[in-house]
Coordinates of C-alpha atoms and ligand atoms in Angstrom, one line a residue:
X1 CA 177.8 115.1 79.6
X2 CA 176.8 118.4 81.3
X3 CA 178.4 121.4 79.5
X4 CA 179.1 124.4 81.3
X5 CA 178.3 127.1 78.9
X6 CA 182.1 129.5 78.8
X7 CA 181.3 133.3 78.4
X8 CA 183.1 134.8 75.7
X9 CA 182.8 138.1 77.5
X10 CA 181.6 139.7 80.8
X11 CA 179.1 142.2 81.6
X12 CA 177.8 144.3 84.6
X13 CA 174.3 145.5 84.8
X14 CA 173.0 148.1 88.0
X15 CA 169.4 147.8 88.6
X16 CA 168.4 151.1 90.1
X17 CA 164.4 152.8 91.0
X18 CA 162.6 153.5 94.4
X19 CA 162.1 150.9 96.6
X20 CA 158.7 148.1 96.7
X21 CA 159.4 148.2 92.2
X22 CA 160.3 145.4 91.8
X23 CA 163.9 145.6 91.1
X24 CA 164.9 142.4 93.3
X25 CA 162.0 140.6 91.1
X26 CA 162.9 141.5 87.8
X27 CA 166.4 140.1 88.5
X28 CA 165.5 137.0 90.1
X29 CA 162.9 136.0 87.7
X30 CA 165.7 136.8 85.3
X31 CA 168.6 134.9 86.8
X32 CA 167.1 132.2 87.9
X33 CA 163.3 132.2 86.9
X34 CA 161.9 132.4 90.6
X35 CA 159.1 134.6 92.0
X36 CA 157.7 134.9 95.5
X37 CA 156.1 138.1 97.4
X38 CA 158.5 138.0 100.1
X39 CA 161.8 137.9 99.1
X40 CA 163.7 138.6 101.9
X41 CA 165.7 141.9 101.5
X42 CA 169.6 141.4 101.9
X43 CA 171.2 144.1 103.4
X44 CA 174.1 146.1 101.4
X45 CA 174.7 144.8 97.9
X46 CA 174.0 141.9 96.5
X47 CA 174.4 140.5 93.1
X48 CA 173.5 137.6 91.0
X49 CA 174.5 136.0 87.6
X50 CA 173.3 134.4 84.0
X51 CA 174.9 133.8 81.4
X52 CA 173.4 134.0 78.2
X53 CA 173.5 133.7 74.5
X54 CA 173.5 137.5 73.1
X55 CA 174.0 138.0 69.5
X56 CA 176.0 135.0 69.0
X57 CA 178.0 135.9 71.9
X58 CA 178.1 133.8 75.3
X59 CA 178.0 136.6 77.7
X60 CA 178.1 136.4 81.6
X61 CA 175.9 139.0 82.9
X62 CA 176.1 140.2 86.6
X63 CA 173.4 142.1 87.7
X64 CA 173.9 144.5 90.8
X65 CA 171.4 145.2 92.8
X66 CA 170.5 147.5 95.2
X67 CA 169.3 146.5 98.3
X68 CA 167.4 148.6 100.8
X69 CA 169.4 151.6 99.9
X70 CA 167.6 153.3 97.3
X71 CA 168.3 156.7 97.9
X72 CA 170.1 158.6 95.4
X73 CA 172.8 159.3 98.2
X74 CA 173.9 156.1 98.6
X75 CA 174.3 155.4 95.3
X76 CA 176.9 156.5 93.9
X77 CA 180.4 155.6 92.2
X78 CA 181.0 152.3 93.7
X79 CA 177.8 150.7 92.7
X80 CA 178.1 152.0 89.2
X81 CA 181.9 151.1 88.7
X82 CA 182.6 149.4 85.4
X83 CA 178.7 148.7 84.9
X84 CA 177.4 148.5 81.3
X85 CA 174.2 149.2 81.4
X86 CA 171.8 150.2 84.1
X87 CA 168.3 149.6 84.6
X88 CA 165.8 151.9 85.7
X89 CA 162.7 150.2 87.3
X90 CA 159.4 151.8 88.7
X91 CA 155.9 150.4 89.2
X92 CA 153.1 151.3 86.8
X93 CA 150.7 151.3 89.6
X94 CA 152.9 154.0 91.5
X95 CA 152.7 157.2 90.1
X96 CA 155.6 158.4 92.8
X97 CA 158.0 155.8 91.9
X98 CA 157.3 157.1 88.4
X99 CA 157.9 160.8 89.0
X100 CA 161.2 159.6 91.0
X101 CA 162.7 158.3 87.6
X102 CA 164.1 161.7 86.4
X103 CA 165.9 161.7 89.7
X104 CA 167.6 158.3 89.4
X105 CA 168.3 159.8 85.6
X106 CA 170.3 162.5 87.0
X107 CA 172.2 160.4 89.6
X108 CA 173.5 157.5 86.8
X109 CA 174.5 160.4 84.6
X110 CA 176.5 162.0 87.3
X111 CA 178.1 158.4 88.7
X112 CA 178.4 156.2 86.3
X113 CA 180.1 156.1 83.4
X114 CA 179.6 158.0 79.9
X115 CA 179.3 154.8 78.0
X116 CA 176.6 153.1 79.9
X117 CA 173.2 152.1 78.0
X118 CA 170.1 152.4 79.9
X119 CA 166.9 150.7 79.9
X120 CA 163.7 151.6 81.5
X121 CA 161.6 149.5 82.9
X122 CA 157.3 149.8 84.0
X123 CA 157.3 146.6 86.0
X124 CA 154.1 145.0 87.5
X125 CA 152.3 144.9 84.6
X126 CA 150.0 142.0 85.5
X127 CA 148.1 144.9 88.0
X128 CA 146.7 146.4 84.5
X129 CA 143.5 147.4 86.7
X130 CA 145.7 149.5 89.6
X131 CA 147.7 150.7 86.3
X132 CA 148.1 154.6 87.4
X133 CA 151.3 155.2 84.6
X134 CA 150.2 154.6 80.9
X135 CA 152.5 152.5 78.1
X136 CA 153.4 156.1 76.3
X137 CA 153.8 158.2 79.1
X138 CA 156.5 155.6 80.1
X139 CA 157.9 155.6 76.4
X140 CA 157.9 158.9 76.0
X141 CA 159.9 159.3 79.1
X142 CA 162.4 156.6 77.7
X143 CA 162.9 158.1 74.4
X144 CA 163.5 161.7 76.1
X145 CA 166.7 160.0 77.6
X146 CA 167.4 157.9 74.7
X147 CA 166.8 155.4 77.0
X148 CA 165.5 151.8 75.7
X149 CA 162.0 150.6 77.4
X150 CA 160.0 147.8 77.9
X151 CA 156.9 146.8 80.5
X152 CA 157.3 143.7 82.4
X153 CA 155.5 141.5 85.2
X154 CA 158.2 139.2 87.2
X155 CA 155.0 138.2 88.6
X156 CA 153.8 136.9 85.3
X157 CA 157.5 136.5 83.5
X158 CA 156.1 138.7 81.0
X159 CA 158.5 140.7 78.8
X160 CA 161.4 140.0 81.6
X161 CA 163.8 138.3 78.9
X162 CA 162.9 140.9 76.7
X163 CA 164.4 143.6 78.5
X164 CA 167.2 142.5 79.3
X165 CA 167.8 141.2 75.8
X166 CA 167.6 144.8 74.4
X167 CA 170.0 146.3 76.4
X168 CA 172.5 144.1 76.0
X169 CA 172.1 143.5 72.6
X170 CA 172.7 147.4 72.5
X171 CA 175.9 146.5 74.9
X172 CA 177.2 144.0 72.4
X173 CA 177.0 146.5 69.7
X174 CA 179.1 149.0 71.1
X175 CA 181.6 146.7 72.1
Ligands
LIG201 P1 162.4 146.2 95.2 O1 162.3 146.8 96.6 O2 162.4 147.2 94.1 O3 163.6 145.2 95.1 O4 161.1 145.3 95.0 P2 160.8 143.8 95.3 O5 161.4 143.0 94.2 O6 161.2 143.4 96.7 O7 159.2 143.7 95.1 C1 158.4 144.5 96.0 C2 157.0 143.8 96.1 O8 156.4 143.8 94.8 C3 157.1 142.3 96.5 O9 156.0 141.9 97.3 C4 157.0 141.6 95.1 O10 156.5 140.3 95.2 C5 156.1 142.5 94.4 N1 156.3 142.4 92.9 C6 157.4 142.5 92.3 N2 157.3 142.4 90.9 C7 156.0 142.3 90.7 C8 155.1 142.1 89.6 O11 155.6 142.1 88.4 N3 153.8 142.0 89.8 C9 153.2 142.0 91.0 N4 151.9 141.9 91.1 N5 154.0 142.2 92.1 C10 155.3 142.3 92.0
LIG202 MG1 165.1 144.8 96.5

């Protein structure tokens, strides 16, 4: 028989960074373990879940993301309202999206909520030969916001479980 896996416990992620990341990507290579250079961008917010097995805990993850609104004004409260954790993405062969991280840093600490965890994330790692952004400048950047941080390809589905698994194993903990 088919068993539907029951969540012990929900959980909302936001995914946040500039736009052209990756953040779309990372999600759908993590919810459903698909990949393609033209997904087509929905409008508004969109959302998608998983549910998965974190530290002995079935948890059902939603993951928010933004979609063709990534300025920090438009993001603000709503989007952010009873989210867990966010995720910061940028691209390591964009040195812009990288410098725009402190700003997206400043908007989850002013809209969402104290207890959030955050994780950052270099995506597009596969382009190691367009890399602009190196591994420590990205870590260092993390650990100055106490942030958690990992490099990942959804191109490749390198690392993509990863991440995700260390924030919310950092979720679980608190909770
Ligand atoms: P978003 O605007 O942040 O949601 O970015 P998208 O997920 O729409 O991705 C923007 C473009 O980058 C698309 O053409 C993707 O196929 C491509 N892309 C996303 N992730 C990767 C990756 O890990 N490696 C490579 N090479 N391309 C990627
Ligand atoms: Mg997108």
């Amino acid at each position: 028989t088919l068993e539907i896996p029951r969540a012990d416990w929900q959980c909302k992620l936001v995914v946040i960074g500039d736009s052209g990341v990756g953040k779309t990507s990372v999600m759908r290579r993590f919810t459903d373990n698909e990949f393609s250079f033209n997904f087509v961008a929905t409008i508004g917010i969109d959302f998608k879940v998983r549910t998965i097995k974190v530290k002995e805990k079935m948890i059902k993850v939603q993951i928010w993301d933004t979609a063709g609104q990534e300025r920090f004004r438009s993001i603000t409260t709503a989007y952010y309202r009873g989210a867990k954790g966010v995720i910061i993405v940028y691209d390591i062969t964009s040195l812009k999206s990288f410098s725009h991280v402190n700003n997206w840093v400043i908007n989850f600490n002013r809209w969402a909520g104290d207890d959030v965890q955050a994780l950052l994330v270099g995506n597009k790692c596969d382009l190691e030969d367009q890399r602009v952004v190196t591994k420590m400048a990205g870590e260092k950047l993390a650990k100055e916001h106490g942030m958690e941080f990992s490099e990942t390809s959804a191109k490749d589905c390198t690392n993509v479980d990863i991440a995700f698994m260390r924030i919310l194993e950092k979720i679980v903990e608190k909770h």
